[in-house]
Structures are given as C-alpha cells and as structure tokens.
Coordinates of C-alpha atoms and ligand atoms in Angstrom, one line a residue:
M6 CA 102.4 89.8 97.6
Q7 CA 100.0 87.4 99.0
T8 CA 96.3 88.1 98.5
G9 CA 93.2 86.1 98.7
Q10 CA 94.5 84.1 101.6
T11 CA 92.9 83.3 104.9
N12 CA 94.8 83.3 108.1
T13 CA 95.0 80.5 110.6
E14 CA 91.8 81.7 112.2
G15 CA 90.2 81.6 108.8
H16 CA 89.5 85.3 108.3
T17 CA 89.5 86.7 104.8
R18 CA 91.9 89.5 103.9
L19 CA 90.3 93.0 103.8
D20 CA 90.6 93.5 100.1
Q21 CA 89.1 90.1 99.4
L22 CA 85.9 90.7 101.4
P23 CA 82.7 91.1 99.5
Q24 CA 82.0 94.3 101.6
W25 CA 85.3 95.8 100.3
H26 CA 84.3 94.9 96.7
A27 CA 80.9 96.4 97.3
L28 CA 82.5 99.7 98.3
A29 CA 84.7 99.7 95.3
K30 CA 81.7 99.2 93.0
H31 CA 79.8 101.8 94.9
R32 CA 82.7 104.2 94.4
E33 CA 82.5 103.6 90.7
E34 CA 78.8 104.2 90.6
L35 CA 79.2 107.5 92.5
G36 CA 81.7 108.6 89.9
E37 CA 82.3 112.3 90.0
A38 CA 79.2 113.1 92.0
G39 CA 80.3 116.1 94.0
L40 CA 79.1 117.8 97.2
R41 CA 76.9 120.3 95.3
E42 CA 75.0 117.4 93.7
L43 CA 74.9 115.3 96.9
F44 CA 73.3 118.3 98.8
E45 CA 70.9 118.9 96.0
R46 CA 69.8 115.2 95.9
D47 CA 69.5 115.0 99.7
A48 CA 67.9 118.1 101.1
D49 CA 68.2 117.2 104.8
R50 CA 71.6 115.7 104.9
A51 CA 72.9 118.6 106.9
A52 CA 70.5 117.8 109.6
R53 CA 71.0 114.0 109.4
Y54 CA 74.7 113.7 109.1
V55 CA 75.4 115.0 112.6
V56 CA 76.3 113.1 115.8
Q57 CA 76.3 114.6 119.3
V58 CA 78.8 113.0 121.6
G59 CA 78.7 114.6 125.1
D60 CA 79.6 118.2 124.3
L61 CA 80.9 117.5 120.9
H62 CA 78.8 118.3 117.9
V63 CA 80.2 116.3 115.0
D64 CA 79.0 117.3 111.6
Y65 CA 80.0 115.0 108.7
S66 CA 77.6 116.3 106.1
K67 CA 80.4 117.7 103.9
H68 CA 81.7 114.3 103.0
L69 CA 81.6 112.5 99.7
V70 CA 79.2 109.9 101.0
T71 CA 75.6 108.9 100.7
D72 CA 73.4 106.8 102.9
E73 CA 74.5 103.9 100.8
T74 CA 78.2 104.6 101.3
L75 CA 77.7 104.8 105.1
R76 CA 75.7 101.6 105.1
L77 CA 78.4 99.7 103.1
L78 CA 81.1 101.1 105.4
R79 CA 79.2 99.9 108.5
E80 CA 78.9 96.5 106.9
L81 CA 82.6 96.5 106.4
A82 CA 83.2 97.3 110.0
E83 CA 80.9 94.5 111.0
A84 CA 82.6 92.0 108.6
V85 CA 86.0 92.7 110.0
G86 CA 84.8 92.6 113.6
V87 CA 85.5 96.1 114.9
A88 CA 83.0 95.8 117.7
G89 CA 84.5 92.5 118.9
L90 CA 88.1 93.9 118.9
R91 CA 86.8 97.0 120.7
D92 CA 85.2 94.8 123.4
A93 CA 88.4 92.8 123.7
M94 CA 90.3 96.0 124.3
F95 CA 88.0 97.2 127.0
R96 CA 88.1 93.8 128.7
G97 CA 91.9 93.9 128.9
E98 CA 92.7 91.2 126.4
K99 CA 96.2 91.2 124.9
I100 CA 95.3 92.8 121.6
N101 CA 98.8 94.3 121.2
L102 CA 100.0 91.1 119.7
T103 CA 103.6 91.7 119.0
E104 CA 104.3 93.0 122.5
R105 CA 101.8 90.5 124.0
R106 CA 100.2 93.3 126.1
A107 CA 96.8 94.4 127.0
V108 CA 95.7 97.9 125.7
L109 CA 94.0 99.5 128.6
H110 CA 94.3 103.3 128.5
T111 CA 90.5 103.2 129.0
A112 CA 91.1 101.7 132.5
L113 CA 93.0 104.9 133.4
R114 CA 89.7 106.8 133.3
A115 CA 87.4 104.0 134.6
P116 CA 85.4 104.7 137.7
R117 CA 86.6 103.4 141.1
D118 CA 84.1 100.6 141.1
A119 CA 84.9 99.3 137.6
V120 CA 86.4 95.8 137.5
I121 CA 89.1 95.2 134.8
E122 CA 91.7 92.5 135.1
V123 CA 95.0 91.9 133.5
D124 CA 96.6 88.5 134.2
G125 CA 94.2 88.0 137.1
E126 CA 95.0 91.3 138.7
K127 CA 92.4 94.0 139.2
V128 CA 93.9 97.2 137.7
V129 CA 91.4 99.9 138.6
P130 CA 92.4 100.1 142.3
L131 CA 96.0 100.5 141.1
V132 CA 95.0 103.3 138.8
H133 CA 93.1 105.2 141.5
A134 CA 95.8 104.7 144.1
V135 CA 98.3 106.4 141.8
L136 CA 95.8 109.1 140.9
D137 CA 95.3 109.8 144.6
R138 CA 99.1 110.0 145.2
M139 CA 99.5 112.3 142.2
S140 CA 96.7 114.5 143.6
A141 CA 98.3 114.8 147.0
F142 CA 101.6 115.6 145.4
A143 CA 100.2 118.2 143.0
D144 CA 98.3 119.9 145.8
R145 CA 101.6 120.1 147.9
V146 CA 103.4 121.7 145.0
R147 CA 100.6 124.1 144.2
S148 CA 100.2 125.2 147.8
G149 CA 103.9 125.7 148.3
E150 CA 104.0 123.0 151.0
W151 CA 106.5 121.0 148.8
T152 CA 109.7 122.9 149.1
G153 CA 113.1 122.5 147.4
H154 CA 116.4 121.7 149.0
T155 CA 116.8 125.2 150.5
G156 CA 113.2 125.4 151.8
L157 CA 111.8 127.6 149.0
P158 CA 108.6 126.7 147.3
I159 CA 108.6 125.5 143.7
R160 CA 108.0 128.2 141.0
T161 CA 108.8 126.2 137.8
V162 CA 108.0 122.6 136.9
V163 CA 110.1 121.2 134.0
N164 CA 108.8 118.0 132.4
I165 CA 111.5 116.0 130.7
G166 CA 110.2 113.3 128.4
I167 CA 109.7 112.6 124.7
G168 CA 107.0 111.2 122.5
G169 CA 104.1 110.1 124.6
S170 CA 105.9 111.2 127.7
D171 CA 106.0 114.8 126.4
L172 CA 103.4 115.5 123.7
G173 CA 100.3 114.7 125.8
P174 CA 101.1 116.9 128.8
A175 CA 102.7 119.6 126.7
M176 CA 99.6 119.7 124.4
A177 CA 97.1 119.6 127.2
Y178 CA 98.9 122.2 129.2
E179 CA 98.7 124.5 126.2
A180 CA 95.1 123.7 125.6
L181 CA 94.1 124.3 129.1
R182 CA 96.2 127.4 129.9
P183 CA 93.3 129.4 131.2
Y184 CA 92.7 126.7 133.8
T185 CA 96.3 126.6 134.9
R186 CA 97.9 128.3 137.9
R187 CA 99.3 131.4 136.2
D188 CA 101.8 132.0 139.1
L189 CA 103.5 128.6 138.4
D190 CA 105.6 128.2 135.3
F191 CA 105.6 124.9 133.3
R192 CA 108.1 123.9 130.7
F193 CA 108.5 120.9 128.5
V194 CA 111.9 119.6 127.4
S195 CA 112.1 116.7 124.9
N196 CA 114.7 117.2 122.3
V197 CA 118.2 115.7 122.8
D198 CA 119.5 118.9 121.1
G199 CA 121.1 120.7 124.1
A200 CA 119.4 123.9 123.0
D201 CA 116.1 122.7 124.3
L202 CA 117.2 122.2 127.9
H203 CA 119.5 125.3 127.7
E204 CA 116.6 127.5 126.8
A205 CA 114.3 126.0 129.3
L206 CA 116.8 126.4 132.2
R207 CA 118.7 129.6 131.4
D208 CA 116.6 131.9 133.5
L209 CA 115.6 129.5 136.3
D210 CA 116.6 129.4 139.9
P211 CA 117.5 125.7 140.7
A212 CA 116.3 126.3 144.3
Q213 CA 112.7 126.7 143.0
T214 CA 112.7 124.3 140.1
L215 CA 111.1 120.8 140.1
F216 CA 112.0 118.3 137.4
I217 CA 109.5 115.6 136.4
V218 CA 111.3 112.9 134.5
A219 CA 108.7 111.2 132.4
S220 CA 109.6 107.9 130.7
K221 CA 107.7 104.7 130.5
T222 CA 110.8 102.6 130.0
F223 CA 113.3 105.0 131.7
T224 CA 115.8 104.0 129.1
T225 CA 115.0 106.5 126.4
I226 CA 118.3 108.1 125.4
E227 CA 117.0 111.6 124.9
T228 CA 115.2 111.7 128.2
I229 CA 118.0 110.1 130.3
T230 CA 120.5 112.4 128.7
N231 CA 118.5 115.5 129.4
A232 CA 117.6 114.4 132.9
T233 CA 121.3 113.7 133.7
A234 CA 122.2 117.2 132.5
A235 CA 119.4 118.7 134.5
K236 CA 120.6 116.9 137.6
R237 CA 124.1 118.3 137.1
W238 CA 122.7 121.8 136.5
L239 CA 120.7 121.5 139.8
L240 CA 123.5 120.2 142.0
D241 CA 126.0 122.7 140.5
G242 CA 123.5 125.5 140.9
L243 CA 122.7 124.7 144.5
G244 CA 126.2 123.7 145.4
A245 CA 124.7 120.7 147.0
G246 CA 125.3 116.9 147.1
P247 CA 123.1 114.1 145.7
S248 CA 120.7 114.3 148.6
A249 CA 119.2 117.5 147.1
V250 CA 117.9 115.4 144.2
A251 CA 115.0 114.1 146.3
R252 CA 113.4 117.5 146.6
H253 CA 113.8 118.4 143.0
F254 CA 113.3 115.3 141.0
V255 CA 110.3 113.0 140.6
A256 CA 109.9 110.2 138.1
L257 CA 106.9 108.9 136.1
S258 CA 107.7 105.4 134.9
T259 CA 106.9 101.7 134.8
N260 CA 110.6 100.9 135.6
A261 CA 111.3 101.3 139.3
E262 CA 114.7 99.7 139.0
A263 CA 116.0 102.2 136.4
V264 CA 114.5 105.1 138.3
G265 CA 116.4 104.0 141.4
A266 CA 119.6 103.5 139.4
F267 CA 119.3 107.1 138.0
G268 CA 119.3 108.4 141.6
I269 CA 115.7 109.3 142.1
D270 CA 114.1 107.9 145.3
T271 CA 111.4 105.5 144.2
A272 CA 109.2 107.1 146.9
N273 CA 109.1 110.0 144.5
M274 CA 108.1 107.8 141.6
F275 CA 104.6 107.7 140.2
E276 CA 104.0 104.4 138.4
F277 CA 102.1 103.1 135.5
W278 CA 102.0 99.9 133.7
D279 CA 103.0 98.1 130.5
W280 CA 99.3 98.0 129.3
V281 CA 99.4 101.8 128.9
G282 CA 100.9 102.7 125.5
G283 CA 103.2 105.8 125.5
R284 CA 101.0 107.7 123.1
Y285 CA 97.9 106.8 125.2
S286 CA 99.5 107.7 128.5
L287 CA 98.3 111.3 129.2
D288 CA 95.7 110.0 131.7
S289 CA 98.3 108.0 133.6
A290 CA 101.1 109.3 135.9
I291 CA 102.5 110.9 132.7
G292 CA 99.9 113.6 133.3
L293 CA 101.5 114.8 136.6
S294 CA 102.8 118.1 135.2
L295 CA 99.3 118.8 133.7
M296 CA 97.6 117.9 137.0
T297 CA 100.0 120.2 138.9
A298 CA 99.1 123.0 136.4
I299 CA 95.3 122.6 136.4
G300 CA 94.8 120.9 139.7
P301 CA 93.5 117.5 140.6
D302 CA 89.9 118.5 140.1
G303 CA 90.6 119.8 136.6
F304 CA 92.5 116.6 135.8
R305 CA 89.6 114.4 137.0
E306 CA 87.2 116.5 135.0
M307 CA 89.4 115.8 131.9
L308 CA 89.3 112.0 132.7
D309 CA 85.5 112.2 133.0
G310 CA 85.5 113.7 129.4
F311 CA 87.6 110.7 128.2
R312 CA 85.2 108.3 129.9
L313 CA 82.2 109.9 128.4
V314 CA 83.5 109.1 124.9
D315 CA 84.7 105.6 125.9
D316 CA 81.1 104.9 127.0
H317 CA 79.8 106.3 123.7
F318 CA 82.2 104.3 121.7
R319 CA 81.2 101.1 123.6
T320 CA 77.5 101.6 123.5
A321 CA 76.3 104.0 120.8
P322 CA 74.6 102.4 117.8
V323 CA 76.8 102.0 114.8
E324 CA 74.8 104.7 112.8
A325 CA 75.5 107.3 115.5
N326 CA 78.9 106.2 116.8
A327 CA 81.2 109.1 116.2
P328 CA 84.6 107.4 116.4
L329 CA 83.3 104.6 114.2
L330 CA 82.0 107.0 111.6
M331 CA 85.2 109.2 111.6
G332 CA 87.3 106.1 111.3
L333 CA 85.3 104.6 108.5
L334 CA 85.3 107.9 106.6
G335 CA 89.1 107.8 106.7
V336 CA 89.0 104.2 105.4
W337 CA 86.8 105.4 102.6
Y338 CA 89.1 108.1 101.5
G339 CA 92.3 106.1 101.8
G340 CA 90.9 103.0 100.2
F341 CA 88.7 104.5 97.5
H342 CA 89.8 108.1 96.8
D343 CA 93.5 107.5 97.2
A344 CA 93.8 110.2 99.9
Q345 CA 97.3 110.2 101.3
S346 CA 96.9 112.6 104.2
H347 CA 94.5 114.0 106.7
A348 CA 94.6 117.6 108.0
V349 CA 93.5 118.6 111.5
L350 CA 92.9 122.3 111.6
P351 CA 91.9 123.6 115.0
Y352 CA 90.4 127.1 115.1
S353 CA 91.7 127.6 118.6
H354 CA 95.1 129.1 119.5
Y355 CA 95.0 126.9 122.6
L356 CA 95.1 123.8 120.4
S357 CA 98.3 124.8 118.8
K358 CA 99.9 121.5 119.8
F359 CA 96.9 119.3 119.2
T360 CA 97.8 118.2 115.7
A361 CA 101.4 117.4 116.7
Y362 CA 99.9 115.2 119.5
L363 CA 97.6 113.5 117.0
Q364 CA 100.6 112.8 114.7
Q365 CA 102.0 110.5 117.3
L366 CA 98.7 109.0 118.2
D367 CA 97.7 108.3 114.6
M368 CA 101.0 107.8 112.7
E369 CA 102.8 105.7 115.4
S370 CA 99.6 103.6 115.8
N371 CA 98.7 103.0 112.2
G372 CA 101.9 103.7 110.2
K373 CA 102.1 99.9 109.5
S374 CA 102.4 97.9 106.3
V375 CA 101.9 94.3 107.5
D376 CA 98.8 92.8 108.9
R377 CA 98.4 91.2 112.3
E378 CA 99.7 88.0 110.8
G379 CA 102.8 89.7 109.5
R380 CA 101.7 89.6 105.9
P381 CA 102.2 92.7 103.7
V382 CA 99.0 94.7 103.3
D383 CA 97.6 95.6 99.9
W384 CA 95.7 98.6 101.0
Q385 CA 96.5 102.0 102.4
T386 CA 96.9 102.3 106.1
G387 CA 97.4 105.4 108.3
P388 CA 97.4 108.7 106.5
V389 CA 100.0 111.5 107.0
V390 CA 98.4 113.7 109.7
W391 CA 99.3 117.3 109.6
G392 CA 97.9 120.8 110.2
T393 CA 98.3 123.9 112.4
P394 CA 95.7 126.2 113.9
G395 CA 93.5 128.3 111.6
T396 CA 93.6 131.0 110.5
N397 CA 97.4 130.9 110.2
G398 CA 97.2 128.0 107.8
Q399 CA 94.8 129.9 105.6
H400 CA 97.6 132.3 104.7
A401 CA 100.1 129.5 104.1
Y402 CA 99.1 126.1 102.8
Y403 CA 95.3 126.3 102.3
Q404 CA 96.0 127.3 98.7
L405 CA 97.0 123.7 98.1
L406 CA 93.9 122.5 99.9
H407 CA 91.6 124.6 97.7
Q408 CA 93.3 124.4 94.3
G409 CA 96.0 121.7 94.5
T410 CA 95.6 118.3 92.8
R411 CA 95.3 116.2 96.0
M412 CA 92.4 115.0 98.0
I413 CA 93.0 116.0 101.6
P414 CA 90.1 115.3 104.0
A415 CA 90.2 117.7 107.0
D416 CA 88.8 118.2 110.4
L417 CA 87.8 121.7 111.4
I418 CA 87.6 122.2 115.2
G419 CA 86.1 125.2 116.8
F420 CA 84.4 126.4 120.0
A421 CA 81.3 128.6 120.5
R422 CA 82.7 130.6 123.4
P423 CA 86.0 132.4 123.7
V424 CA 87.9 132.0 126.9
E425 CA 86.5 134.3 129.5
E426 CA 89.8 135.9 130.5
L427 CA 90.3 137.3 126.9
G428 CA 88.3 140.3 128.0
P429 CA 87.9 142.8 125.1
L430 CA 89.8 140.4 122.8
A431 CA 86.8 138.0 123.0
G432 CA 85.2 140.2 120.4
Q433 CA 87.5 138.7 117.8
H434 CA 86.0 135.3 118.3
D435 CA 83.2 135.6 115.8
L436 CA 85.8 136.6 113.1
L437 CA 87.8 133.5 114.0
M438 CA 84.8 131.2 113.7
A439 CA 83.5 132.9 110.6
N440 CA 86.8 131.8 109.0
L441 CA 86.2 128.2 110.1
F442 CA 82.7 128.1 108.6
A443 CA 83.9 129.9 105.5
Q444 CA 86.7 127.4 104.9
G445 CA 84.3 124.4 105.3
Q446 CA 82.0 126.0 102.8
A447 CA 84.7 126.9 100.3
L448 CA 86.4 123.6 100.5
A449 CA 83.1 121.7 100.0
F450 CA 81.4 123.8 97.4
G451 CA 84.1 125.7 95.7
K452 CA 83.3 128.3 93.0
T453 CA 82.3 127.3 89.5
A454 CA 83.7 128.8 86.3
D455 CA 80.3 130.3 85.6
E456 CA 80.2 131.9 89.0
V457 CA 83.6 133.4 88.4
R458 CA 82.6 134.7 84.9
A459 CA 79.5 136.2 86.4
E460 CA 81.7 138.4 88.5
G461 CA 83.2 139.8 85.2
V462 CA 86.5 138.1 85.6
P463 CA 88.4 138.1 82.2
E464 CA 88.2 134.7 80.5
E465 CA 91.9 133.9 80.7
Q466 CA 91.8 134.2 84.4
V467 CA 88.7 132.1 84.9
P468 CA 90.5 128.7 85.4
H469 CA 92.9 130.3 87.9
R470 CA 90.0 131.7 90.0
T471 CA 87.8 128.6 89.9
F472 CA 87.6 126.4 92.9
R473 CA 86.8 122.8 92.2
G474 CA 85.4 122.1 95.7
D475 CA 84.6 118.6 96.9
H476 CA 87.2 118.7 99.6
P477 CA 85.6 116.8 102.5
T478 CA 85.6 118.1 106.0
T479 CA 84.3 117.1 109.4
T480 CA 83.3 120.0 111.6
L481 CA 83.7 119.5 115.3
L482 CA 82.1 122.1 117.5
A483 CA 81.8 122.4 121.3
T484 CA 80.7 125.2 123.6
E485 CA 84.2 125.8 125.1
L486 CA 87.5 124.2 125.5
S487 CA 87.2 122.9 129.0
P488 CA 89.2 120.0 130.6
S489 CA 86.2 117.7 130.0
V490 CA 85.9 118.8 126.3
L491 CA 89.6 118.2 125.8
G492 CA 89.3 114.7 127.2
Q493 CA 86.3 114.1 124.9
L494 CA 88.2 115.3 121.9
I495 CA 91.3 113.2 122.6
A496 CA 89.2 110.0 123.3
L497 CA 87.3 110.6 120.0
Y498 CA 90.6 110.5 118.1
E499 CA 92.0 107.6 120.1
H500 CA 89.0 105.5 119.1
K501 CA 88.9 106.7 115.6
V502 CA 92.5 105.5 115.2
F503 CA 91.5 102.2 116.8
V504 CA 88.6 101.7 114.3
Q505 CA 90.9 102.3 111.4
G506 CA 93.6 99.9 112.7
A507 CA 90.9 97.3 113.2
V508 CA 89.6 97.6 109.7
W509 CA 93.1 97.6 108.2
D510 CA 93.9 94.5 110.2
I511 CA 97.1 96.0 111.6
D512 CA 98.5 96.1 115.2
S513 CA 97.9 99.7 116.2
F514 CA 99.7 99.3 119.5
D515 CA 103.3 98.5 118.7
Q516 CA 105.9 100.8 117.2
W517 CA 108.8 98.8 115.9
G518 CA 109.4 101.4 113.2
V519 CA 111.1 103.6 115.7
E520 CA 113.7 101.0 116.7
L521 CA 116.1 100.9 113.7
G522 CA 117.0 104.6 113.9
K523 CA 117.7 104.3 117.6
V524 CA 120.1 101.4 117.1
L525 CA 121.9 103.1 114.3
A526 CA 122.3 106.4 116.1
K527 CA 124.0 104.6 119.0
R528 CA 126.4 103.0 116.5
I529 CA 127.1 106.3 114.7
E530 CA 127.7 108.5 117.7
P531 CA 131.2 107.3 118.5
A532 CA 132.2 107.8 114.9
L533 CA 131.2 111.5 115.2
T534 CA 132.9 112.0 118.5
D535 CA 136.2 110.2 118.1
G536 CA 136.3 108.8 114.6
T537 CA 135.6 105.2 115.6
P538 CA 134.9 103.3 112.4
V539 CA 131.3 102.0 112.1
P540 CA 131.3 98.5 110.6
G541 CA 129.0 98.2 107.7
L542 CA 128.2 101.9 107.3
D543 CA 127.0 102.7 103.8
S544 CA 129.1 105.0 101.6
S545 CA 126.7 107.9 101.6
T546 CA 126.3 108.0 105.4
S547 CA 130.1 107.4 105.7
A548 CA 130.8 110.5 103.5
L549 CA 128.4 112.6 105.6
V550 CA 130.0 111.5 108.8
A551 CA 133.4 112.5 107.4
E552 CA 132.0 115.9 106.2
Y553 CA 130.5 116.5 109.6
R554 CA 133.9 115.8 111.4
A555 CA 135.7 118.0 108.9
L556 CA 133.2 120.9 109.5
R557 CA 133.6 120.4 113.3
G558 CA 137.4 120.6 112.8
R559 CA 138.0 117.1 114.0
Ligands
F6P176 O1 110.4 105.8 120.4 C1 109.0 105.8 120.4 C2 108.5 105.7 121.9 O2 108.7 104.5 122.4 C3 107.1 106.2 122.0 O3 106.2 105.3 121.7 C4 107.1 106.7 123.4 O4 106.0 107.5 123.7 C5 108.4 107.4 123.4 O5 109.3 106.6 122.7 C6 109.0 107.7 124.8 O6 109.2 106.5 125.5 P1 109.5 106.5 127.0 O7 108.2 107.0 127.7 O8 109.7 105.0 127.4 O9 110.7 107.3 127.3

C-alpha cells in the first residue's frame, strides 16, 4: 500500500494532508462528547446548524460536530480542491477520467440561453431541442392523438430499462403520483427475470400499449432481452407485421445505430449524450415516461428544482452550502467514526423508491477503492446506502439503529403538507411527522439509565431499556413533495455524492465494477442451457451449475 506519495501533478494524498491529521486530532479531543453535551455547551446550535436551500430546510444540528469540526472539514474541502473540481464539472471538462468524458447532467437543466461546450459543441441547444420533442410527444400521448397500430389511443406506457434507465423514472413516477394522469397507467420493467415482464403485460391490451425502451448504450442485455420479448408479445397480440412496431415502440438512447438495428424507427428515438451518466440521466430523454405521466410543464418544474440546487451548490458560501455540508459530514463519519453505512429514511409513502434510487447514485458513484491515479486508497469511500420509508422501518430495523453496536448516520425526510387528494386521510399526517421528529430525538439523545430507573424499571432490566443516543441525523423538511421539490432533493444528493468523491479523490463517474459479472454471466449462460463447458470455471461455481442443471432435469 503506497502512502505519503504525491501524484504527477504534485498533490498530496488525502490521509497525508495536514487538514486530515487536524481532523483526526480533533476527533480524539472530542472523545466521547455526545449530543446531550454538545447541545448543553452550545445553546443556539439548533438555530445555527440549519441551511435553507430553495424549499428545503436542512437541519444538521443533531450531528456529532462542533463549529471547530465544521471549520476543519471546510479546510479539508478547500485543501483537496472541491470547488475547483465542481467548477470544472459545470464547465464541461472531462472529469470522468477513465471514460474520458465530460460530466454534464447539470446541462440537462440549464436555461436555454446558457452556454456550455463539449469538444467545441454548444450542448444546451441540443438539450432543449430534445426536451421540446419529448414535450410534443408526451402531449400527443396524453391527449390521445398518438394512436397505436389499430387506431386506438394509448392507455398504458411500459418503460423497459435498468439501472439509471429505470430507477430515476420509476422513483420519480412514484414520488409524483398525485401529479400524474390517473387515467393512464405506467409500468416499469427492469429485471431479466421473465416474471417482471410477464406481470407487467399479463392484463394489457397490446393495441393500447406503448413501450419506451430506455438504454443509454442500447446493448444492456436485460433491456434488450425484455424489449425483444415485448416486441414479440405486441406483434403476436396484434397479429401484425413489423410495421406495427413504429406505433408502439420508442427508444431513449445515445446509440442510434443499435436502435435502428433493433427495429425501432430512429424518428421515434429521443437522444442523449455520453456526457450524461446513466445514474444522472433522469433529466434527459430517459425521463420521457415521467414526462408523459406528469406532463411537460411538471417535468420542467422538476428541472427548475434541480437547477435551483445547482445554482446553490455553485454559488452558496461554504458555511451554508448544503451539498458541501452533507458531503463533508459523511466524510467525517466514514473517516473518523468508522461508520460503514448511511440510512435514508423518507417519511413519505411517495418516496418509497427514493432510497433505492440513491443506492445507485451513491454506491455506483463512490463504491471505489483506487484514487484517480489508480492507487489503492487508504481511507473509507462510499458508504452502504439503505433504508425504506418510515414508519415501516421503525417496526423492523430501527431496533438496531437505536440499540445496536454500529454508528449509522441517517437522513430523515419529511413534508409539512400531506397531498391534497388524501382527503380525510390527510388527518394522519401529523402522526406520521410526529414519528419523524420522535425518531430524530430518540436517536440523538437516547434515554439514560437514570431516566429509566426513575420510571421504576427493575434494575436488571435497566441496561436493556437504556438508549445510548448519539446517532446522528440530518432532518430535511419541505412544504410539500412537488415536482420542483423532488428535483431539489435529487440534486442535493447528486452534489453531496460529488463532494464526497472529490474529497476521497476517486472517479465518481465510471462504474467498472459492474463489468466483470456481466462478462461472466455471458460465459455461464450456455453451460446452464446446454451444458457447454465453461473454460476456467472455479470448482464451487462449477458444482452449482451442475446442481442447477440436475434440479432442472437437464
Ligand atoms: O451496469 C451498470 C449500468 O451501466 C448503469 O450505470 C446504467 O445506468 C445501467 O447499466 C443501464 O445502462 P443502459 O442505460 O446503457 O442500458
């Protein structure tokens, strides 16, 4: 393991920086100072440790930090050049080093008059031209003007994609359900398990079904396999020839050639570009299913929300820069508290897929163990991101959050107003939010042994009923979950992940870790189907393959 080296540009490795050492020393000095003590020492921290970003109220007072911790973290961010890398990203520089690509999801929500260039080409006009085409198409589907092969309007839209070509639109569709056209049905198919497509299609009428095949590369095996099966289902169901495909299939891709080869007319393709990473692609053509659901105006409102946080990230001072703060807090816990994971706990049923979406955003970006120069890192990088909506988690895994042995920082996300159409059920909202606030309080401040004793609890039970506390949380509050607020939330996390990657000195924009499994699966499949020997297969996997074939009676 190489440490203490400088790279060719002369920058010192993270764990050799004086700012890193200062944080380590500071951590020692803080010792076991817990949140009760920190709140006692600093009476107005609840008022000071808050940032407002657009509609998002970000409260980070329940963190194991002091003004000094925050100052040292900001100095670290400055020493590693987070702001410089951020500006390079916004300018369109090729900061995705291993793929030699610009990282410009921010251009997807740039205003029409913004000027951003990649290889000398102005990209904002391209973005808006596609958005305009998407809007016209979405309007035609929504109005019933776009008809299927038999002349009937579309009733169901099925998005076929995986990873970034699925999670974004699927999550956002769920999040914005109250804003969707309730008379249109939207389904999302991703898994290569035939059960996914089977369940999505079993009650559908092909004559009124539109498939959106979403794939940046248009080579992803899961998507192409499902799209091929969907095409077969459609043509069989309609009893029609390949010409029917044009009325029932559109493609979202960067790869016009592969789209054409698949049999989709490239006139029905909505394009995007290699400078849009899959996990950052919701704002691109990949959002077409969402746009059809919520309408072009709702989609643009969501883009405005993203842009608001982009502007904040670019211009807000370091002390009040929410993505910077959230990113640095994660660096603090991973680097100096040995935290292994991060829970995202939305107190909104509509955000049921939000954490799954963030898993790809965060873990595919920062699940890396070599630095930008390819040298092994000696510090923790991306955490395991997990969580489900409260209050369900409270009756499942919160036990471990409260009384387990691990440090698990968490984000609690909630909204002041319930969705209007809930009618009398809106009355349950205060109870939902009371749970959010109660959990933040319990996690932070726990319950001491003396407090337990004072309740008359028998001594032998006291340790079991004591809550250590000191579990840090960020509370994110907004008035309501609108398209703009969803955009703001996603952009906040995108930039938080960026900050962490910048500090950890890793390439947050490639994803080579998904490749090996893909290659091996391709090699193994023929062995399962017809027993073709796989050269170099290890003995364990070989035995499993044999067992599988025996169980299948092959
Ligand atoms: O396998 C990982 C990945 O490349 C993701 O990064 C991406 O979002 C997903 O596959 C889908 O890729 P595509 O849009 O090219 O089908």
